[in-house]
Coordinates of C-alpha atoms in Angstrom, one line a residue:
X1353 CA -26.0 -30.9 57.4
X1354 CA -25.8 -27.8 55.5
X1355 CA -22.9 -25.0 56.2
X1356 CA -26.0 -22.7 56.5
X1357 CA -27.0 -24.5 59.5
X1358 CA -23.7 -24.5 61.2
X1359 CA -23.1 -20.8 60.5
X1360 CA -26.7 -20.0 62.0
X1361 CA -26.1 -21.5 65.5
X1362 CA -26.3 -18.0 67.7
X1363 CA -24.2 -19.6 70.7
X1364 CA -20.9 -19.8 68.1
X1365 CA -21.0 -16.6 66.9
X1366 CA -19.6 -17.5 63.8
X1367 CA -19.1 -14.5 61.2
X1368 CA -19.0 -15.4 57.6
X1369 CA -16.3 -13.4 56.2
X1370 CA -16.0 -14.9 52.6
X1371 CA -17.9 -17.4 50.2
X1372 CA -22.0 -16.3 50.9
X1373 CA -22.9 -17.8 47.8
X1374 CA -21.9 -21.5 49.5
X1375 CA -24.0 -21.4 52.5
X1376 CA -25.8 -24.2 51.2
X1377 CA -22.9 -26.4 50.6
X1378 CA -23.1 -29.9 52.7
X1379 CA -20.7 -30.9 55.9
X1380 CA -19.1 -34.1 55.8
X1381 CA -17.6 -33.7 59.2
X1382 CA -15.2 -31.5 61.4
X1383 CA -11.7 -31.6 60.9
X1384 CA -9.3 -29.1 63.7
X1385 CA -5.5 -29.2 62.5
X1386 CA -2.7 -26.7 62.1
X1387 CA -0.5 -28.1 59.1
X1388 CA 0.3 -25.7 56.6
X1389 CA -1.3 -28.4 54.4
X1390 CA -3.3 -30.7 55.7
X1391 CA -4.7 -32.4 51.7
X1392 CA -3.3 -35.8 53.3
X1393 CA -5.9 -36.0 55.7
X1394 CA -8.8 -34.4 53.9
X1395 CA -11.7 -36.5 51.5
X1396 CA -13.9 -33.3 50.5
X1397 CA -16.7 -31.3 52.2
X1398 CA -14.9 -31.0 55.8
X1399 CA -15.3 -27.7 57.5
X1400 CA -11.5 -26.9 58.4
X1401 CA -10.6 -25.3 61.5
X1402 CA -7.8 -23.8 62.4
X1403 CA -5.6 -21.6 65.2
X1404 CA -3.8 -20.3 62.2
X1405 CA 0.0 -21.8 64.3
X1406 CA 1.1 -22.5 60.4
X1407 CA 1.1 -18.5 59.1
X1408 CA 4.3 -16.5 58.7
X1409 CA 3.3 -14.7 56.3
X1410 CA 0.8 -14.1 53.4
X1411 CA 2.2 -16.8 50.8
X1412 CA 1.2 -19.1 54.2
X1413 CA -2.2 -17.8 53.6
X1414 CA -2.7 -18.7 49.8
X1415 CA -0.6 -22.1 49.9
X1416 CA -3.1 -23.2 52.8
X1417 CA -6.3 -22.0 51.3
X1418 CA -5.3 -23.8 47.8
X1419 CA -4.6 -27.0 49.9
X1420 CA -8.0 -26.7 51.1
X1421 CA -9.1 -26.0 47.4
X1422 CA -7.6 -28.4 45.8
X1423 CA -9.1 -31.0 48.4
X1424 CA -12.6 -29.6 47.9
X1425 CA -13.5 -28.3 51.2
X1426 CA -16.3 -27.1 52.4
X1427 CA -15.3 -24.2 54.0
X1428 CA -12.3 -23.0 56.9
X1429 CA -12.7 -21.8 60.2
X1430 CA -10.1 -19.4 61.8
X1431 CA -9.8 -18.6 65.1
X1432 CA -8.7 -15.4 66.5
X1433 CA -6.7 -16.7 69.3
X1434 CA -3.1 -16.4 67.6
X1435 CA -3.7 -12.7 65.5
X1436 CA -6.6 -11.4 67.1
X1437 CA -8.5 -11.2 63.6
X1438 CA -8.6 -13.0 60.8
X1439 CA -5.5 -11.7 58.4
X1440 CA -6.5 -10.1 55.3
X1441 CA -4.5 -11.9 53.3
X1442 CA -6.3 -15.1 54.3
X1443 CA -9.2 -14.0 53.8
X1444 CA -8.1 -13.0 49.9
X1445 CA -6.5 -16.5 49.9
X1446 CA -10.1 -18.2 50.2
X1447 CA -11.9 -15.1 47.9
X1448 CA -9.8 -15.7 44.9
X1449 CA -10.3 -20.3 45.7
X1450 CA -14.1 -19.5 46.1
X1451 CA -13.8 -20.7 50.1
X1452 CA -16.4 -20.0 52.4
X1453 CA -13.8 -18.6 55.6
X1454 CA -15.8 -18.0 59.2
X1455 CA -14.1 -16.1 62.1
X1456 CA -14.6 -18.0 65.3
X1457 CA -14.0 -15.7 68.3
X1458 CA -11.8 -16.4 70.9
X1459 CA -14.3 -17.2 73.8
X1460 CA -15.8 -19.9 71.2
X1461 CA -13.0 -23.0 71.7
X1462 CA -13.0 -25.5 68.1
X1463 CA -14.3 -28.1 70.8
X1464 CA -17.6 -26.3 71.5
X1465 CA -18.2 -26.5 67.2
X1466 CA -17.4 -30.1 67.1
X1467 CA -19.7 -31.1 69.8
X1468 CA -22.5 -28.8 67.9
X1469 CA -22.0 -30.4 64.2
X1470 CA -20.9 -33.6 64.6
X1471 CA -24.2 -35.3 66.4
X1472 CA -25.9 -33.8 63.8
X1473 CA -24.1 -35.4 61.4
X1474 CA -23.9 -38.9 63.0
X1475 CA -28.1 -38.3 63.6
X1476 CA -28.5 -38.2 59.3
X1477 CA -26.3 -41.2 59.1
X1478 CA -27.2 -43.5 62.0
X1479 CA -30.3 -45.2 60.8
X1480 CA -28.4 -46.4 57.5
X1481 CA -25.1 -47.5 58.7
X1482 CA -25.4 -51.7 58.8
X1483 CA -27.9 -51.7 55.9
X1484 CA -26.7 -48.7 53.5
X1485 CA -22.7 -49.4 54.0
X1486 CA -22.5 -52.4 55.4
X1487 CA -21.2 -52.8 59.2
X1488 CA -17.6 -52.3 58.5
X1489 CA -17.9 -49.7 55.6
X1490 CA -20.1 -47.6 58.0
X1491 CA -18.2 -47.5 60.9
X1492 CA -15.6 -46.2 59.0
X1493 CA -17.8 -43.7 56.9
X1494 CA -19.2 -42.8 59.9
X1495 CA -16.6 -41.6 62.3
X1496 CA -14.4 -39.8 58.7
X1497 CA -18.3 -37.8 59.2
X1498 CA -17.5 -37.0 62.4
X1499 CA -19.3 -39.0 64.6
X1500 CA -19.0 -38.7 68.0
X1501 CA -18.3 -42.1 70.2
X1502 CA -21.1 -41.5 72.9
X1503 CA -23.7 -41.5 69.6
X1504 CA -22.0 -44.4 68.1
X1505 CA -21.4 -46.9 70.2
X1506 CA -24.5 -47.8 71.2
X1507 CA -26.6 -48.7 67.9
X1508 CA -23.3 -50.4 66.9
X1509 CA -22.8 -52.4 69.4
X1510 CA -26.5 -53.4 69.2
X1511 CA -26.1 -54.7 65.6
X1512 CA -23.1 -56.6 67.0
X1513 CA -25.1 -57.8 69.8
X1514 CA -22.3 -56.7 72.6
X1515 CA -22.3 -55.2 75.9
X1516 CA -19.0 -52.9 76.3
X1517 CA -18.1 -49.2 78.1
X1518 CA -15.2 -47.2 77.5
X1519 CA -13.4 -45.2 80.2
X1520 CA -10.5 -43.0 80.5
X1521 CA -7.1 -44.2 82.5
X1522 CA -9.2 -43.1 86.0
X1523 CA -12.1 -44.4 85.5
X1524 CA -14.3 -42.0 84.0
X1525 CA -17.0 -43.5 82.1
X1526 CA -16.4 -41.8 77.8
X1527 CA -19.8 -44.0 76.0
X1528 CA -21.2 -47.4 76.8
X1529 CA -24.0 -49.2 75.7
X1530 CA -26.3 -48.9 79.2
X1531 CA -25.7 -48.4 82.5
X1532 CA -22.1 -48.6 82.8
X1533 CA -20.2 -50.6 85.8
X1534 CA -18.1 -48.9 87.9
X1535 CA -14.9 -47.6 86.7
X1536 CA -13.0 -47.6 89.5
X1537 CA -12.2 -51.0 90.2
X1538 CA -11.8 -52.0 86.1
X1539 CA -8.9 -48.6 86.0
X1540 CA -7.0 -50.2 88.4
X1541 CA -7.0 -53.7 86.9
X1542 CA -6.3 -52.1 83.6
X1543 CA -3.3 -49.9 84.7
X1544 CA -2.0 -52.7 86.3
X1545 CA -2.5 -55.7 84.2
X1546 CA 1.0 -57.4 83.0
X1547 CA -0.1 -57.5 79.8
X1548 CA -3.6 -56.9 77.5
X1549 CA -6.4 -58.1 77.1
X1550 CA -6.7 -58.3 81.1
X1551 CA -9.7 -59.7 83.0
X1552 CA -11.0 -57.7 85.5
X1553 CA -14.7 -58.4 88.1
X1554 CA -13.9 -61.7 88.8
X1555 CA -13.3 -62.5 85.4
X1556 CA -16.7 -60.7 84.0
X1557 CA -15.0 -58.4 81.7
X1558 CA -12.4 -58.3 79.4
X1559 CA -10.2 -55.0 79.1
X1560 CA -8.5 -53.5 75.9
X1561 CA -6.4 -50.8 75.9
X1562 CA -7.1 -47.9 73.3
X1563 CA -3.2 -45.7 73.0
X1564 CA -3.5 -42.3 71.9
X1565 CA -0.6 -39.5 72.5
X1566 CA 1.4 -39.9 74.0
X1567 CA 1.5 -44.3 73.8
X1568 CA 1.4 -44.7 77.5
X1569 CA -1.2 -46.5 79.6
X1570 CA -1.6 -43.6 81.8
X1571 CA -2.8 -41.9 79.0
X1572 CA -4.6 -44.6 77.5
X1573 CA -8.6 -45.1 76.9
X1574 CA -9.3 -48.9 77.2
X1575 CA -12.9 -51.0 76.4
X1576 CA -14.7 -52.6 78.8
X1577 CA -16.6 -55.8 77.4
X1578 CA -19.2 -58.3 78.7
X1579 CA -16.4 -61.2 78.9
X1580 CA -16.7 -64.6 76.7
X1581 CA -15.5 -67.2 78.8
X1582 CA -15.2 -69.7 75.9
X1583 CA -13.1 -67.2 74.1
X1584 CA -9.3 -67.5 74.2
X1585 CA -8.8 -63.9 75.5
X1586 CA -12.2 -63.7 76.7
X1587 CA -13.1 -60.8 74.1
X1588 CA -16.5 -61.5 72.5
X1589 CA -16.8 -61.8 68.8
X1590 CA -16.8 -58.3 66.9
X1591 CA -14.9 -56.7 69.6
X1592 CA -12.1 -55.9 67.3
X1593 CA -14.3 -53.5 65.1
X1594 CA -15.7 -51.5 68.0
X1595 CA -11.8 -51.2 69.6
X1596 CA -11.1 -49.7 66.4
X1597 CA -14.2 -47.6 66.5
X1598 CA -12.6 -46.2 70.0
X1599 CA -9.1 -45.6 68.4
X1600 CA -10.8 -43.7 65.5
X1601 CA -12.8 -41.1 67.9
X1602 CA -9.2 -41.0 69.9
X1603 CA -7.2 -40.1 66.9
X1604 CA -9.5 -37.2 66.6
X1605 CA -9.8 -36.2 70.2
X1606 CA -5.9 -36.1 70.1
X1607 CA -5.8 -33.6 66.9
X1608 CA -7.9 -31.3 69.1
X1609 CA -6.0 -31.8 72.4
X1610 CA -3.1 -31.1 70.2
X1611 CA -4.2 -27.5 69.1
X1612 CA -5.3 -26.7 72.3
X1613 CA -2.3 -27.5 73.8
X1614 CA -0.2 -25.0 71.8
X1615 CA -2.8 -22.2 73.1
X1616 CA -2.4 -23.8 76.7
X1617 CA 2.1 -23.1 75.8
X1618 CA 1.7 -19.9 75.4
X1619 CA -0.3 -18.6 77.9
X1620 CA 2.5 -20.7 80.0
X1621 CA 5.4 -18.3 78.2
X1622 CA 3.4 -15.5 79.1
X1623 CA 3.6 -16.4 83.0
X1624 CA 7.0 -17.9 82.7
X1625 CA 8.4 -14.6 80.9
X1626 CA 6.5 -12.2 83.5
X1627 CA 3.5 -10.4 81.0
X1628 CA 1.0 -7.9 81.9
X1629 CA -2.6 -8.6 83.1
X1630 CA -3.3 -7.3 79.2
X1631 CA -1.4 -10.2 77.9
X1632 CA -2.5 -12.9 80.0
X1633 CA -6.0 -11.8 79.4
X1634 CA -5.4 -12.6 76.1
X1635 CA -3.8 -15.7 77.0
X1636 CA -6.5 -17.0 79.0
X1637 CA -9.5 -16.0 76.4
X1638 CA -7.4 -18.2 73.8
X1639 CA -7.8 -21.4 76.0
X1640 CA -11.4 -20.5 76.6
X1641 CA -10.6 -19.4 80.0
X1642 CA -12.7 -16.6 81.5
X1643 CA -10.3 -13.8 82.9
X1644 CA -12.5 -12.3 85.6
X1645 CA -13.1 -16.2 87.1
X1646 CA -11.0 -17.6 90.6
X1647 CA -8.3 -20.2 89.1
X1648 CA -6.7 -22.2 90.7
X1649 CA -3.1 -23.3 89.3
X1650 CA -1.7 -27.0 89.9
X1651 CA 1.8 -28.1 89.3
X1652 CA 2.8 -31.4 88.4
X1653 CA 5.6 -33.5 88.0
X1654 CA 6.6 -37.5 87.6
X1655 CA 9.9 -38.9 89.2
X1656 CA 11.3 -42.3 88.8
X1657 CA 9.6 -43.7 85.3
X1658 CA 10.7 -43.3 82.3
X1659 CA 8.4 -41.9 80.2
X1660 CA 7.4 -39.7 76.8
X1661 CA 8.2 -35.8 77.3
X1662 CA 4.3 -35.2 77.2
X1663 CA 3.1 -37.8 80.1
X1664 CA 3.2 -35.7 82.5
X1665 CA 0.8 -33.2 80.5
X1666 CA -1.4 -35.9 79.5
X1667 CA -1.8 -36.8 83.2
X1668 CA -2.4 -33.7 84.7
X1669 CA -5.1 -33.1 81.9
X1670 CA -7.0 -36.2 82.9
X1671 CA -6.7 -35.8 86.6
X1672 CA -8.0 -31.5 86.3
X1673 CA -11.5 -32.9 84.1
X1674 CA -12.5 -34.5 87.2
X1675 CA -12.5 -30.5 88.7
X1676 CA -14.0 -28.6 85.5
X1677 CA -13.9 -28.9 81.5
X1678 CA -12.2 -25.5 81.6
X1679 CA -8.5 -26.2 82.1
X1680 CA -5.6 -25.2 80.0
X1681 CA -2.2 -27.6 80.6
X1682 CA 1.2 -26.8 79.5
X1683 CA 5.0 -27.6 80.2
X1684 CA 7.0 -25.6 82.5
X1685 CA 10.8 -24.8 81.6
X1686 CA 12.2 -27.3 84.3
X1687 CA 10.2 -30.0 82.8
X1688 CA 7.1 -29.4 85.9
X1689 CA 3.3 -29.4 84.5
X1690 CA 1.4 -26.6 85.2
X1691 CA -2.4 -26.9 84.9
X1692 CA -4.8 -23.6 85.4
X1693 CA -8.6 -24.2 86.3
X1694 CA -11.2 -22.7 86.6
X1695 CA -13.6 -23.6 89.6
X1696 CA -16.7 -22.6 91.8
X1697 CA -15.6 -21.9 95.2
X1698 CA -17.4 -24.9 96.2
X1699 CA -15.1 -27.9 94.1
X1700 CA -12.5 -29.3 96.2
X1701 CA -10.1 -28.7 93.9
X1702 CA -7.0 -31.1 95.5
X1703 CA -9.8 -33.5 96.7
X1704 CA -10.6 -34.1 93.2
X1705 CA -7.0 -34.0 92.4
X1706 CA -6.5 -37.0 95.2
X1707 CA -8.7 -39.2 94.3
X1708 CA -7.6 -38.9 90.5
X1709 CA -4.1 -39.1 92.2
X1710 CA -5.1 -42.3 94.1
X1711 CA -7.0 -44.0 90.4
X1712 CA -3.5 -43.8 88.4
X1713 CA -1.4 -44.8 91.4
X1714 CA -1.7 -48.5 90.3
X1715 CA -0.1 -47.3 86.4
X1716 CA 2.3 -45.6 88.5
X1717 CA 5.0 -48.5 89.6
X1718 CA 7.6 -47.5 91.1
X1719 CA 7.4 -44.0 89.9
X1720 CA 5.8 -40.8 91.9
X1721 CA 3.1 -38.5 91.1
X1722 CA 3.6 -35.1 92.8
X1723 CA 0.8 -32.4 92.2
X1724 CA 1.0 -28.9 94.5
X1725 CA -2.4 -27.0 94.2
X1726 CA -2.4 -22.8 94.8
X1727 CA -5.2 -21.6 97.3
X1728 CA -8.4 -20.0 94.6
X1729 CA -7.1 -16.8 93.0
X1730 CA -9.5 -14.5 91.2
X1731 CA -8.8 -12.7 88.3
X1732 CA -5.8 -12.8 85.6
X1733 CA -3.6 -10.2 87.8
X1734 CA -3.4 -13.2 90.1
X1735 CA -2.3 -15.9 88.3
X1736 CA 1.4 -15.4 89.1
X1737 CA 1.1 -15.2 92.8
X1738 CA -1.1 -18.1 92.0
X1739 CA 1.7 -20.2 89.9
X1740 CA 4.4 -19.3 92.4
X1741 CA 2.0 -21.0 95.3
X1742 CA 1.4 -24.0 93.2
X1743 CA 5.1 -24.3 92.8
X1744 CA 6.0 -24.2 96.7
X1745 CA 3.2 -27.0 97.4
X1746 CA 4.7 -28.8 94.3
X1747 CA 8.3 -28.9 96.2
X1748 CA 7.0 -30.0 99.5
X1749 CA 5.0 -32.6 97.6
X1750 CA 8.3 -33.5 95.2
X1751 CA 9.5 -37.3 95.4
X1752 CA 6.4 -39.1 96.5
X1753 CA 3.0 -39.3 95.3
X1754 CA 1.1 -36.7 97.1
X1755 CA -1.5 -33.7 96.6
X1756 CA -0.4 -30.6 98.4
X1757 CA -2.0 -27.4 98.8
X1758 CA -0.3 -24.2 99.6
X1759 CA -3.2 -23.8 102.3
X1760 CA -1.8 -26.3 104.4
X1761 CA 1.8 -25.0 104.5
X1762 CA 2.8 -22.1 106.3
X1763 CA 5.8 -20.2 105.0
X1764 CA 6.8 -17.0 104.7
X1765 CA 7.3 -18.2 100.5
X1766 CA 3.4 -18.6 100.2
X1767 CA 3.3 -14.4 101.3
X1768 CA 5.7 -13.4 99.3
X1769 CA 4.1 -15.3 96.3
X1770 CA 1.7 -12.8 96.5
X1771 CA 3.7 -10.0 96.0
X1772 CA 3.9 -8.4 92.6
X1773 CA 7.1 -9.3 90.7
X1774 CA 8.2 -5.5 90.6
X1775 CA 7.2 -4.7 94.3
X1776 CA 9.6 -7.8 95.2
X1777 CA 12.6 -7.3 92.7
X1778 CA 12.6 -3.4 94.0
X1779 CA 12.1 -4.8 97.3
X1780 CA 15.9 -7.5 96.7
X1781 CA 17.2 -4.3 94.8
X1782 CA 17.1 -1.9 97.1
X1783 CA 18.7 -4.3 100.1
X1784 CA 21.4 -6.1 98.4
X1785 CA 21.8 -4.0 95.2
X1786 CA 24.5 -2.5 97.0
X1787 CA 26.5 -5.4 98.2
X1788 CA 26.0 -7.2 95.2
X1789 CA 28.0 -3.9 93.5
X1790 CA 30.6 -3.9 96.2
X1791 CA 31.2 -7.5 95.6
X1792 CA 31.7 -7.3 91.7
X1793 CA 34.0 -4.3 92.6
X1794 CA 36.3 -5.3 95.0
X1795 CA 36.2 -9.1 94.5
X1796 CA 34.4 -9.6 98.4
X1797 CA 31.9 -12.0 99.6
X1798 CA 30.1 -9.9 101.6
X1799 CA 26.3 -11.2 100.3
X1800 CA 27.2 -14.9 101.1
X1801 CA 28.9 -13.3 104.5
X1802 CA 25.4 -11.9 104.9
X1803 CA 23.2 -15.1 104.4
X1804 CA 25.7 -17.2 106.3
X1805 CA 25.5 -14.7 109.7
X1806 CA 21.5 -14.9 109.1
X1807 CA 21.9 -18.4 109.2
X1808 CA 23.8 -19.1 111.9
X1809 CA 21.1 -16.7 113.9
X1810 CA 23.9 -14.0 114.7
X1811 CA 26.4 -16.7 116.4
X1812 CA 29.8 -14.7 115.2
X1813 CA 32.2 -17.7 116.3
X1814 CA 29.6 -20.1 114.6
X1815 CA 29.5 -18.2 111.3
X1816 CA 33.0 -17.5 111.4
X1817 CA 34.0 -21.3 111.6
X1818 CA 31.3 -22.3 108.7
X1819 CA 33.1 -19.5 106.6
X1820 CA 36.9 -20.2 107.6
X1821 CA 37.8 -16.6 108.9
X1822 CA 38.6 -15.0 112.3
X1823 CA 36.1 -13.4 113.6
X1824 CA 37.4 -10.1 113.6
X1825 CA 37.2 -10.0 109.2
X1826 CA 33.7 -11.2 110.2
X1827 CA 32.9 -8.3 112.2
X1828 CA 34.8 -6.3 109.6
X1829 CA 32.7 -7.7 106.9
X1830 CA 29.1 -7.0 108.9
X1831 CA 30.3 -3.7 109.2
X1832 CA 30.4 -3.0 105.8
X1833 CA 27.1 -4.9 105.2
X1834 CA 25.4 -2.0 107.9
X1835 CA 27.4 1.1 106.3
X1836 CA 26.6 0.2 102.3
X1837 CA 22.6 -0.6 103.1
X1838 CA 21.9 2.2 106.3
X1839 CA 20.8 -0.9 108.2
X1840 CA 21.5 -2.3 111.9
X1841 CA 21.7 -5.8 111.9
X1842 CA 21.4 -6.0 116.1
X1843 CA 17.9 -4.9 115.3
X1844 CA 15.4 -7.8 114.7
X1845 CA 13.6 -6.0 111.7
X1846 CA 16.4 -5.5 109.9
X1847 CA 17.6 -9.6 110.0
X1848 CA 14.0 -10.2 108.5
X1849 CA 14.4 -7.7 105.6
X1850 CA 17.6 -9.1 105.1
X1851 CA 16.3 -12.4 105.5
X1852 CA 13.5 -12.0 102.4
X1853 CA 15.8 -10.1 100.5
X1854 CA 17.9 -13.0 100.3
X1855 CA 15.3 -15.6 99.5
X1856 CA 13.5 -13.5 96.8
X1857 CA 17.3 -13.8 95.2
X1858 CA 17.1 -17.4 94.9

């Protein structure tokens, strides 16, 4: 494949920015990574795509584009996610080297270009791999080309003469060589094998795990083969070089999650530090997220196992493809998972997320899988009312493995979720602002006094004996609570404003 024929796919929108005179350079394969220099990994005539994470500056620019240089690259991607544009001083970087550089927009994700080059690739190189390379040379060749597993497997395992199917921790089918068995029953016989290979159908097929990041079985791939009974651990002969085959396509898989996942953290800093609809448009576009689509946010967490930092990431990704391919998944501050989606009205969104809930449960042990699922939200504006729901469902699901939705709780926390975060910190402000002043001047208590006389619904010899004073400083107290805020707190309306107030300063 030429870089011509890359560049003049209409659906990428690829703009050339730099090196016109090398359209007709040829592609080796597709390579997404983020290093500042990346020559380790390179063996000439890649096209190199990156989110530009490494740039600080324009000496970042020129060391990068001489890295590529000096590994004789075919040409670099950038994608506008991180800057907007393509900096000028990259694109002088890759002038002065001679570098074809293409701007990919932000509502093209690097996926979408690896999916349209790579079959290509593999198409030029498939009828020649056993004869040309040899069996084991090819494979190799093959997948550094960029061959994608669902185009590979088959023909291979055909000159190997095996029957095998790959899945994902759940059960989803990745490639196979025909109709593939069911994945259900062979995911929970892999997750909860004692050790690998496992046996699984009555002792039909043999299972082998394929690790990727992070090394967990619960975020593991594993192979599926047509069991040899007269082998030792039942795994046909040859299996070993189609395992490695999987590990090879997961290796590059994982170097695309990666980037995507640093897209998918910042859209997260831009909820978690309270951004504009601007902003989180942004955000959204740069995880291939339409703005102006109904989301719907998830929030995960695992309890009682003790595993890598990124699990919990890695699981929630897995369980969200069986809702849509259009998720972004990043890690909360308090160590949750949150997971946005987007989703026709008509997915059942924490079905989905219950049966993927139910497929890991075996991997699980003794630990718990808790996911809480917001009601659909349209539109960027609402993906903090959104994240807030998500996290209410999350608490009520928090300690067992469950699949809440805010839709089936009913709280007064699931309105005020909605609420813009201005209306509700002007709504606390203007309440308890001035107690919380009177307290920091004069050393009182009046705002605990407050929650406490709220809790004990009025009861003044009730409050006064859960706060250890007479009931007269109660009174006193109350008192000054009505005076400072203009408010009556015999009067029903008044306990309820009081009442959110308080929450909303939790």
């Amino acid at each position: 494949m030429l870089l011509r024929e890359v560049l003049d796919q209409p659906r990428l929108k690829l703009a050339l920015l730099t090196g016109t005179e090398r359209r007709d350079d040829p592609v080796t394969r597709v390579y997404v990574t983020d290093l500042p220099d990346p020559r380790r990994y390179l063996a000439g005539g890649e096209i190199v795509l990156t989110g530009m994470v490494w740039r600080r500056g324009p000496e970042d620019a020129e060391a990068f584009a001489a890295a590529c240089a000096a590994a004789k690259v075919t040409a670099i991607g950038a994608g506008d996610a991180v800057f907007g544009t393509v900096p000028a001083d990259l694109v002088e970087a890759c002038a002065r080297h001679g570098i074809p550089l293409f701007e990919v927009p932000v509502e093209v994700s690097f996926r979408e270009i690896v999916d349209a080059v790579n079959p290509s690739l593999w198409a030029q190189r498939a009828s020649g791999l056993a004869t040309v390379l040899g069996r084991q040379r090819g494979l190799v060749a093959a997948m550094a080309a960029g061959a994608r597993l669902a185009d590979l497997l088959p023909p291979v395992a055909a000159d190997l003469g095996l029957a095998c199917w790959v899945y994902s921790p759940t059960g989803r089918p990745l490639a196979g060589t025909d109709a593939a068995p069911p994945g259900g029953e062979l995911a929970r016989a892999f997750l909860a094998a004692t050790r690998l290979p496992a046996t699984a159908g009555d002792g039909r097929y043999a299972l082998v795990g394929v690790p990727g990041r992070p090394e967990h079985r619960l975020a593991s791939w594993f192979v599926a083969f047509a069991a040899d009974r007269e082998a030792p651990s039942g795994l046909p002969e040859g299996a070993e070089e189609l395992v490695s085959l999987v590990a090879l396509e997961r290796a590059q898989l994982d170097e695309v999650v990666r980037v995507e996942r640093r897209l998918a953290d910042g859209l997260g800093r831009q909820l978690a530090t309270g951004a504009g609809p601007a902003d989180l448009r942004a955000g959204a576009l740069s995880c291939g997220l339409e703005p102006e689509s109904t989301f719907v946010a998830v929030v995960a967490g695992l309890t009682g196992l003790r595993t890598p930092p990124d699990l919990t990431v890695a699981v929630l990704e897995e369980a969200l493809r069986a809702v849509s391919a259009h998720a972004a998944v990043t890690q909360l501050p308090d160590q949750t998972v949150l997971g946005l989606v987007t989703a026709p009205p008509e997915v059942d969104v924490p079905g989905a997320l219950r049966a993927a809930a139910d497929a890991l449960a075996p991997g699980l042990g003794t630990g718990r899988l808790s996911i809480g699922v917001s009601a659909p939200a349209t539109g960027v504006a609402t993906l903090p009312g959104a994240v807030a729901e998500a996290r209410h469902a999350h608490r009520s699901a928090h300690g067992r493995t469950a699949v809440v939705c805010s839709t089936e709780l009913a709280s007064h926390q699931l309105l005020l979720a909605r609420v813009p975060a201005d209306a509700r910190e002007a709504f606390r402000d203007r309440l308890l602002g001035p107690l919380i002043a009177y307290d920091r001047a004069h050393d009182a208590d009046l705002v605990r006094t407050l929650g406490e006389f709220l809790d004990c619904g009025g009861s003044w010899s009730r409050c006064a004996e859960r706060l250890h004073v007479h009931v007269n400083t109660l009174r006193y107290r109350i008192s000054r609570v009505e005076t400072l805020t203009g408010r009556d707190l015999t009067r029903f309306e008044d306990r309820v404003d009081f009442f959110l107030a308080l929450r909303l300063s939790r």
